[in-house]
Short mmCIF file of C-alpha atoms and ligand atoms in Angstrom, two decimals:
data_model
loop_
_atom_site.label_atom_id
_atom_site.label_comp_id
_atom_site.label_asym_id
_atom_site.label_seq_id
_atom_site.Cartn_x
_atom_site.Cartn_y
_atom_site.Cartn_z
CA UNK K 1 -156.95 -19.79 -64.93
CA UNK K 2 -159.80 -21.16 -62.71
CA UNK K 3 -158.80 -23.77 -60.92
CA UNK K 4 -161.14 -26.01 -57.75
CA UNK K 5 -159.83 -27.26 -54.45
CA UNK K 6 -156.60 -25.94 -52.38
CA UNK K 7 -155.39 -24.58 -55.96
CA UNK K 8 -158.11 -22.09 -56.22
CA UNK K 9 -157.39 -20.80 -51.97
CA UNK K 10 -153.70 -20.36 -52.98
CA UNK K 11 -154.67 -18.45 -56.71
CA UNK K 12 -157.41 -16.09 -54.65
CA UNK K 13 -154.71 -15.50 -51.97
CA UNK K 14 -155.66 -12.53 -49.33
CA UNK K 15 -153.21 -9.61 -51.45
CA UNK K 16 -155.27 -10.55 -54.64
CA UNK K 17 -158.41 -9.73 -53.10
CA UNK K 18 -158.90 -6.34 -53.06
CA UNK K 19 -157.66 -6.22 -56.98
CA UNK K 20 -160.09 -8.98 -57.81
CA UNK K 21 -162.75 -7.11 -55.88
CA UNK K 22 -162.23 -3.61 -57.35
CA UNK K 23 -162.29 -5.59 -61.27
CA UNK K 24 -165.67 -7.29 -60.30
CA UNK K 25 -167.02 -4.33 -58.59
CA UNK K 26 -166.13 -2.32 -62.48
CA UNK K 27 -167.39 -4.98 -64.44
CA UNK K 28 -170.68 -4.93 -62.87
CA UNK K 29 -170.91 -1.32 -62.79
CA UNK K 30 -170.32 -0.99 -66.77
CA UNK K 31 -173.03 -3.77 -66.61
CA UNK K 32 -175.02 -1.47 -64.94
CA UNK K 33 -174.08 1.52 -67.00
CA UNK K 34 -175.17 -0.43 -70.21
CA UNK K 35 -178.41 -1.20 -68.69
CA UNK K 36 -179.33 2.02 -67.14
CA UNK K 37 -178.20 4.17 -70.28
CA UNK K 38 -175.12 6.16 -68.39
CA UNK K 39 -172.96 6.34 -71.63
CA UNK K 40 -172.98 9.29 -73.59
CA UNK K 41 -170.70 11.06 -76.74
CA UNK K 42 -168.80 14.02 -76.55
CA UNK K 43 -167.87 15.20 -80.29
CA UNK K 44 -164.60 17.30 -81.13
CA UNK K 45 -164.99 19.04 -84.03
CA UNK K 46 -162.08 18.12 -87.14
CA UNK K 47 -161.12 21.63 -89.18
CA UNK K 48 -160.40 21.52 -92.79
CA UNK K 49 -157.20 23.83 -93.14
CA UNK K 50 -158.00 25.20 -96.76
CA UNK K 51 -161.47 26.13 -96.14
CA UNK K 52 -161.41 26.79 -92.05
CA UNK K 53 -164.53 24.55 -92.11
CA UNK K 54 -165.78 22.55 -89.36
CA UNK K 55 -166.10 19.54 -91.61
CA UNK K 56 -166.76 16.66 -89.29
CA UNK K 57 -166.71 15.19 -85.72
CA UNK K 58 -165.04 12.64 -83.80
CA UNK K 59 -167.37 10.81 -81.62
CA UNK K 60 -165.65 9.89 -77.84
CA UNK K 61 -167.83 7.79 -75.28
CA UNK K 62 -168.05 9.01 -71.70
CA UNK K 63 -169.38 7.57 -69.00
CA UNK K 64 -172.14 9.85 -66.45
CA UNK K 65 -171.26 7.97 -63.58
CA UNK K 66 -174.22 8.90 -60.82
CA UNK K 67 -171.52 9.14 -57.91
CA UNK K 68 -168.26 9.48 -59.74
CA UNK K 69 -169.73 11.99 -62.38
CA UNK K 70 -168.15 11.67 -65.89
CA UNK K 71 -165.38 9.04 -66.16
CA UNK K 72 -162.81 9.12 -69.49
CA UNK K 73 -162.44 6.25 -71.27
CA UNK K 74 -159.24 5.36 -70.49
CA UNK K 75 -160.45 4.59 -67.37
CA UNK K 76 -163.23 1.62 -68.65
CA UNK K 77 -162.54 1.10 -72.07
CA UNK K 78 -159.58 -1.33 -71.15
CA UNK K 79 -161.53 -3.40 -69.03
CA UNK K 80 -164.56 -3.56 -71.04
CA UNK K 81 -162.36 -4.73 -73.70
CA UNK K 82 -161.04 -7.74 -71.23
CA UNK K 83 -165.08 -8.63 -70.27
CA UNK K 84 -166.33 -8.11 -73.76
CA UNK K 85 -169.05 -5.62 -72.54
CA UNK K 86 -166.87 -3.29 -75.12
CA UNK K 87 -169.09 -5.32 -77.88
CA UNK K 88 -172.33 -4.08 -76.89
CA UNK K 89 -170.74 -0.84 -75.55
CA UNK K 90 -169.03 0.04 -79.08
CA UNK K 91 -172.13 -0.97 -80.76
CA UNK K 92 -174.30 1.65 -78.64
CA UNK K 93 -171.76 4.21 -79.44
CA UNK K 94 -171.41 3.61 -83.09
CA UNK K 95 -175.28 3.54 -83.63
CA UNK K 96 -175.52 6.69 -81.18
CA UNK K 97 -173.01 8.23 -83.26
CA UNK K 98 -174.72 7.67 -86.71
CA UNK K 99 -177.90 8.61 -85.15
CA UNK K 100 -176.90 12.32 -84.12
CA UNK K 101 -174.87 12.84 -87.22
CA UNK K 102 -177.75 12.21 -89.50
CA UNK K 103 -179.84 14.38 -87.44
CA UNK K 104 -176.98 17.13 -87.48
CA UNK K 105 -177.39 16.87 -91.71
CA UNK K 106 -180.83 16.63 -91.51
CA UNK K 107 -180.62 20.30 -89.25
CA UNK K 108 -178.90 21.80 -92.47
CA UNK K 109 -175.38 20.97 -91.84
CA UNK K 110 -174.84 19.55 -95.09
CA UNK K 111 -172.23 16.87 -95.38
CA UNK K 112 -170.85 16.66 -92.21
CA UNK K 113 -168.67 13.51 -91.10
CA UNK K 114 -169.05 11.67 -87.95
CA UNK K 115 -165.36 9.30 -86.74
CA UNK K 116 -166.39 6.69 -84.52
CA UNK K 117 -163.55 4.68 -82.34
CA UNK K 118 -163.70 1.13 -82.85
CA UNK K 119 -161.71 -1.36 -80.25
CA UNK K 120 -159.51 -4.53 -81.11
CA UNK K 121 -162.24 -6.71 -80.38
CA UNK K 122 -165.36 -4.98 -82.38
CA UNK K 123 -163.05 -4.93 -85.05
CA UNK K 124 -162.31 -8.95 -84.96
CA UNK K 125 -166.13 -9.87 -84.32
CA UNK K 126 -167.37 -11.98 -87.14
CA UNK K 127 -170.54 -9.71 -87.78
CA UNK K 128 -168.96 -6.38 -87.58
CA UNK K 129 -169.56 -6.08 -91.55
CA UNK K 130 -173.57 -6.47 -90.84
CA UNK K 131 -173.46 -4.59 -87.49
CA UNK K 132 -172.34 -1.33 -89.53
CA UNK K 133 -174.31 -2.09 -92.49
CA UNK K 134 -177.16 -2.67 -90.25
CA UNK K 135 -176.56 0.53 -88.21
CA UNK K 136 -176.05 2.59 -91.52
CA UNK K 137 -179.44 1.35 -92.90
CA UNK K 138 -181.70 1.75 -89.58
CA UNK K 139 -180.19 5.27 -89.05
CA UNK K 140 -180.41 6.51 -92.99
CA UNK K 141 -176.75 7.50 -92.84
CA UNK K 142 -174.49 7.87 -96.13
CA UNK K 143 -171.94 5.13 -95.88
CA UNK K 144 -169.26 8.17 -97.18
CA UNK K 145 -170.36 10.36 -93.72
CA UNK K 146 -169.23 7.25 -91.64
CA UNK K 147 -165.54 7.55 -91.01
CA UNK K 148 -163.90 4.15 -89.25
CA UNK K 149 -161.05 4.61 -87.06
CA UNK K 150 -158.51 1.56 -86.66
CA UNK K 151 -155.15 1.29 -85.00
CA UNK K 152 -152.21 -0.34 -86.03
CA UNK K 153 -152.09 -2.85 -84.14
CA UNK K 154 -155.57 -3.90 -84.43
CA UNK K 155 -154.81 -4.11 -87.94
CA UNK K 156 -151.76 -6.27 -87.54
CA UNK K 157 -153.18 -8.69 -85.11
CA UNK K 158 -154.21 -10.85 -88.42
CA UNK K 159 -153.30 -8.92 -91.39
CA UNK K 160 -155.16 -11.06 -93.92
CA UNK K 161 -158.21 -11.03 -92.13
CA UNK K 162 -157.89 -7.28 -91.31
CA UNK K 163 -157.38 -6.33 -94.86
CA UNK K 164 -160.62 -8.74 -95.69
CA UNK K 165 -162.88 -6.55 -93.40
CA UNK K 166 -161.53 -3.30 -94.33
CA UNK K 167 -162.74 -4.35 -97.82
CA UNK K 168 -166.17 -4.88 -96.66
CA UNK K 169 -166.09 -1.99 -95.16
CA UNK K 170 -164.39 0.26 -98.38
CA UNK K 171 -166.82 -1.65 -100.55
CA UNK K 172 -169.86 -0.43 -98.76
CA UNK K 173 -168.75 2.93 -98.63
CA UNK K 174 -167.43 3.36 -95.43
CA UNK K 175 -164.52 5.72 -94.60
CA UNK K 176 -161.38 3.98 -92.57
CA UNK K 177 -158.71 6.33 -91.10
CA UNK K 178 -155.57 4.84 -89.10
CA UNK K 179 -155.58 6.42 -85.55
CA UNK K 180 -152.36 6.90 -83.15
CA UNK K 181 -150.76 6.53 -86.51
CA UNK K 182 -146.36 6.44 -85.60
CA UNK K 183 -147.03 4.94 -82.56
CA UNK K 184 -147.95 1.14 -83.65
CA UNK K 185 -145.63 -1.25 -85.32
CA UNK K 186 -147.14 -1.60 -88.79
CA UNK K 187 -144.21 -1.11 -91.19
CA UNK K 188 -144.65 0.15 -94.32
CA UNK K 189 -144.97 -2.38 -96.77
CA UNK K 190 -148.66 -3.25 -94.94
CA UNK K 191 -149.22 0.60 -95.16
CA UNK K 192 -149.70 0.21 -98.43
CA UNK K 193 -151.82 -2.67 -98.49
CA UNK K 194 -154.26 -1.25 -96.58
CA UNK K 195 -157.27 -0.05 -97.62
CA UNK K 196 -157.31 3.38 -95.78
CA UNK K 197 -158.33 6.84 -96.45
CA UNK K 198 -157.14 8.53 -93.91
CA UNK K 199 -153.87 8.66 -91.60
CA UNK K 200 -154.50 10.48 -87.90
CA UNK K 201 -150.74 11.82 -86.72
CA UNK K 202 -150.51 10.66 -83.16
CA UNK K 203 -150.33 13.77 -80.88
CA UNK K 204 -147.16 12.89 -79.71
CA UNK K 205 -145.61 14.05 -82.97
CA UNK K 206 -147.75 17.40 -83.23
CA UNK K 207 -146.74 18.27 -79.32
CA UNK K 208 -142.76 17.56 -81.13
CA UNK K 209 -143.26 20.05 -83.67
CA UNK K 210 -142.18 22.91 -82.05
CA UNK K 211 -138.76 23.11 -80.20
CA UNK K 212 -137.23 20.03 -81.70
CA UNK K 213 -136.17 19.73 -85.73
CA UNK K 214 -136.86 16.23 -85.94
CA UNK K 215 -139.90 15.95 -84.22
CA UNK K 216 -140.94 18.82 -87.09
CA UNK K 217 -139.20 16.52 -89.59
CA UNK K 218 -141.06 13.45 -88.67
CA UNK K 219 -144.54 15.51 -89.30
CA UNK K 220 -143.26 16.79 -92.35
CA UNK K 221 -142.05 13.11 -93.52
CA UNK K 222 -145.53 11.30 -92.54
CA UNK K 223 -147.35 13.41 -94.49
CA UNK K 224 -145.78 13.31 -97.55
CA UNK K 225 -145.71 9.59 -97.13
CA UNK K 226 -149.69 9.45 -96.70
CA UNK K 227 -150.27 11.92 -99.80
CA UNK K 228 -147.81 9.58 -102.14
CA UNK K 229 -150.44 6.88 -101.10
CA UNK K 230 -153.22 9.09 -102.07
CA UNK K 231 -154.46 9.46 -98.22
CA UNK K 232 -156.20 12.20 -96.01
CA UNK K 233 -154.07 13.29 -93.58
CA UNK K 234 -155.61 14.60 -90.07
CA UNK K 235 -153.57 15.67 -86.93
CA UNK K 236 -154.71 14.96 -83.59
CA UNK K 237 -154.06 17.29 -80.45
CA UNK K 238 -153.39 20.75 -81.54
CA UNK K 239 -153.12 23.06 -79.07
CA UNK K 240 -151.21 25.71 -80.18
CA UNK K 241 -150.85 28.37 -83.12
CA UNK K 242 -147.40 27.18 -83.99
CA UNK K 243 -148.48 23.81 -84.74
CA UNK K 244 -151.17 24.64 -86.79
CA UNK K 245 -149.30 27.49 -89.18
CA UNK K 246 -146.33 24.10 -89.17
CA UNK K 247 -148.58 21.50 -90.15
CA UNK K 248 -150.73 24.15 -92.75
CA UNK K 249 -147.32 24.68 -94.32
CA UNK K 250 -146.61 20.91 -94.91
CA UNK K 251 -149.64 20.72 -96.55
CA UNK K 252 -151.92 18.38 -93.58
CA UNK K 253 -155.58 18.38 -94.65
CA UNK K 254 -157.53 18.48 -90.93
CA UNK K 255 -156.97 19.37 -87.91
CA UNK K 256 -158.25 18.08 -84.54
CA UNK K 257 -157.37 19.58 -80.75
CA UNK K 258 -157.84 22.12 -77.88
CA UNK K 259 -156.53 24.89 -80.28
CA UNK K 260 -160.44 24.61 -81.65
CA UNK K 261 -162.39 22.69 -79.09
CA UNK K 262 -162.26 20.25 -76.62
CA UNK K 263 -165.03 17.40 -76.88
CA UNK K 264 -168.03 18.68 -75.66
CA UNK K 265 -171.48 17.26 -75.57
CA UNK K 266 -173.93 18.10 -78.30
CA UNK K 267 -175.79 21.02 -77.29
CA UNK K 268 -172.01 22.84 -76.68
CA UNK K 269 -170.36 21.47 -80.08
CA UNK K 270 -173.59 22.53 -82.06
CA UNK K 271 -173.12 26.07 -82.10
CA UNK K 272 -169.54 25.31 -83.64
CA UNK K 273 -170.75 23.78 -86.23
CA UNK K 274 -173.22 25.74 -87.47
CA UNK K 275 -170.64 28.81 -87.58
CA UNK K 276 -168.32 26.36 -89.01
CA UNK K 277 -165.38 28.86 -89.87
CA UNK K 278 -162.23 29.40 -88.17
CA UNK K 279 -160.14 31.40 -88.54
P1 C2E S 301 -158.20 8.74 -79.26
O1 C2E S 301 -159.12 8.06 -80.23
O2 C2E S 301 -156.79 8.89 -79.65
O3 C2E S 301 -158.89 10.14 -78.96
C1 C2E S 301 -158.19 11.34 -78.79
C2 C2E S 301 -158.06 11.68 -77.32
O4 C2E S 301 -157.28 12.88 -77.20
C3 C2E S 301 -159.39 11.98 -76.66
O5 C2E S 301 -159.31 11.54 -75.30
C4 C2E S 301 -159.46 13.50 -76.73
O6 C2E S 301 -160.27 14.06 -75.73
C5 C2E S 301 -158.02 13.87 -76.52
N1 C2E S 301 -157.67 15.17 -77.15
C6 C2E S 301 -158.25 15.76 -78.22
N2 C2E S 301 -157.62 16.92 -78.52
C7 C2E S 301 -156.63 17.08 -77.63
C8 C2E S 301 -155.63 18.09 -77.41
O7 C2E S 301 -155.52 19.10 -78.12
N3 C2E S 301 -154.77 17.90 -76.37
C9 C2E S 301 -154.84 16.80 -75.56
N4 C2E S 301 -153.97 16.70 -74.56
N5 C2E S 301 -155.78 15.82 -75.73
C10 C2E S 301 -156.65 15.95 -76.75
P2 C2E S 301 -160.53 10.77 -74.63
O8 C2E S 301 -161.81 11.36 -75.10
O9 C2E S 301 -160.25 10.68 -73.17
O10 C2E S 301 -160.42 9.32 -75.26
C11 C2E S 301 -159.32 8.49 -74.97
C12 C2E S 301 -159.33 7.25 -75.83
O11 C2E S 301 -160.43 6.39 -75.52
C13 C2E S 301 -159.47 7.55 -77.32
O12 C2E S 301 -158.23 7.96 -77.85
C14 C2E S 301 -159.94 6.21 -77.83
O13 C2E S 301 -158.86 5.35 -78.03
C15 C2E S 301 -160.78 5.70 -76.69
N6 C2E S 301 -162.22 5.88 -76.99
C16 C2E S 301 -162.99 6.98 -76.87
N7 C2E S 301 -164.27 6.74 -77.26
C17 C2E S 301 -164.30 5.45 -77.66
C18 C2E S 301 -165.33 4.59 -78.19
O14 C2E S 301 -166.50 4.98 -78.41
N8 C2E S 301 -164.97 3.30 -78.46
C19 C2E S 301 -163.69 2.83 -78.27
N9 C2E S 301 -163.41 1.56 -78.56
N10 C2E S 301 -162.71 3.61 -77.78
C20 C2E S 301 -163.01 4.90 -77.48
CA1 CA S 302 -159.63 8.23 -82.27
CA1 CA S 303 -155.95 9.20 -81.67
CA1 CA S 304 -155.11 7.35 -78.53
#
């Protein structure tokens, strides 16, 4: 809404400023951060529940801030996704990603899989397709040790067109996996229709689990759904014993949370996987 003349006095009025100020003062910052190479990936190792194995990592971006030290994402990501700077930002991470997981196989660790986030606006870029191929190519990566995560609602911004580039994506070899899954609007009759391998169970339904019989129920219930449609199921944020001996008896593939490890930077989540059993 940029307006010129008395308009444009009255639309920066004197309570705006400070807001207006503060969003400029961020976007230049993460222009900054781009530029001078502040962003870096923690990894949180995902558990395979039959074999205790470490099988894979999910990449999370973090930014080294030289005065504010390490910022979470939920702190940028939102506005970087307003600017656009999450573009370039989400490309640096998913190439940084690819780049340390091939160098984790490369160190012995076999097939290991590396989940990369991907935001509403990567995933509606026309040239995503070639950005991944491209990334996939330059870093020697198997397309099958790429896993893709998605959200609902990214997915039914424009269904058709969604669908479309999740078929590029299958057709290369990519994994896709639904994140947050339960907590977007995506009913089930597009479930189905998409092309995904995997289905992430929202933390808020593993933290439910214990203490209330639906909340259990629900768990129970999603994963049966995903298996019927031949998918991977993963759970995201378990911290405690009880979840995990709940969700190994309903049959959930992976686990991801505090319960193992937190996200760590590579040198501390190294050592994790190279023992690679839990217990
Ligand atoms: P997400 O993809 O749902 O990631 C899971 C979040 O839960 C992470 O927060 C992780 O640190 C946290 N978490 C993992 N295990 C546990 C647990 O047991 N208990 C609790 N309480 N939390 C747990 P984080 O790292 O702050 O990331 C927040 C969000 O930022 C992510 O949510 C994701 O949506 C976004 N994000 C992170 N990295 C990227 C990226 O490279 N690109 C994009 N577009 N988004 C990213
Ligand atoms: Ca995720
Ligand atoms: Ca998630
Ligand atoms: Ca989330």
């Amino acid at each position: 809404a940029k307006e010129t003349g008395r308009n444009a006095v009255q639309f920066y009025a004197p309570h705006m400023n400070a807001h207006a100020t503060d969003r400029l003062a961020l976007e230049g910052a993460l222009r900054g951060a781009l530029r001078e190479e502040q962003f870096e990936l923690h990894f949180q190792p995902q558990v395979d529940l039959q074999s205790g194995r470490v099988v894979g990592t999910e990449a999370l971006i973090r930014w080294r801030h030289p005065h504010f030290g390490t910022v979470r994402p939920d702190r940028f990501i939102a506005l970087a996704e307003e600017t656009g700077l999450i573009v370039p930002i989400g490309a640096w991470a998913l190439r940084s990603a690819c780049v340390q997981n091939r160098q984790w196989q490369r160190s012995g660790l076999g097939q290991l899989r590396i989940a990369v986030n991907l935001s509403a606006r990567q995933f509606s870029e026309p040239d995503l397709v070639q950005t991944v191929r491209q990334v996939l190519e330059d870093t020697g990566l198997a397309p099958e040790s790429l896993e893709i995560e998605l959200t609902e609602s990214m997915m039914m911004a424009d269904v058709e067109s969604a669908i479309e580039t999740m078929c590029c994506l299958k057709a290369m070899g990519v994994k896709l996996s639904i994140d947050d899954f339960g907590t977007g609007y995506s009913s089930l009759a597009y479930l189905k229709r998409f092309p995904v391998d995997v289905l992430k169970i929202d933390r808020s339904f593993v933290r439910d689990i214990v203490g209330s019989r639906d909340g259990a129920a629900m768990v129970d219930a999603i994963i049966s759904l995903a298996h019927s449609l031949r998918m991977h199921v993963i759970a995201e944020g378990v911290e405690t014993l009880e979840q995990l001996d709940y969700l190994r008896d309903c049959g959930c593939d992976e686990v991801q949370g505090y319960l193992f490890a937190r996200p760590e930077p590579r040198e501390a989540v190294e050592p994790l996987l190279r023992q690679s059993r839990v217990e």
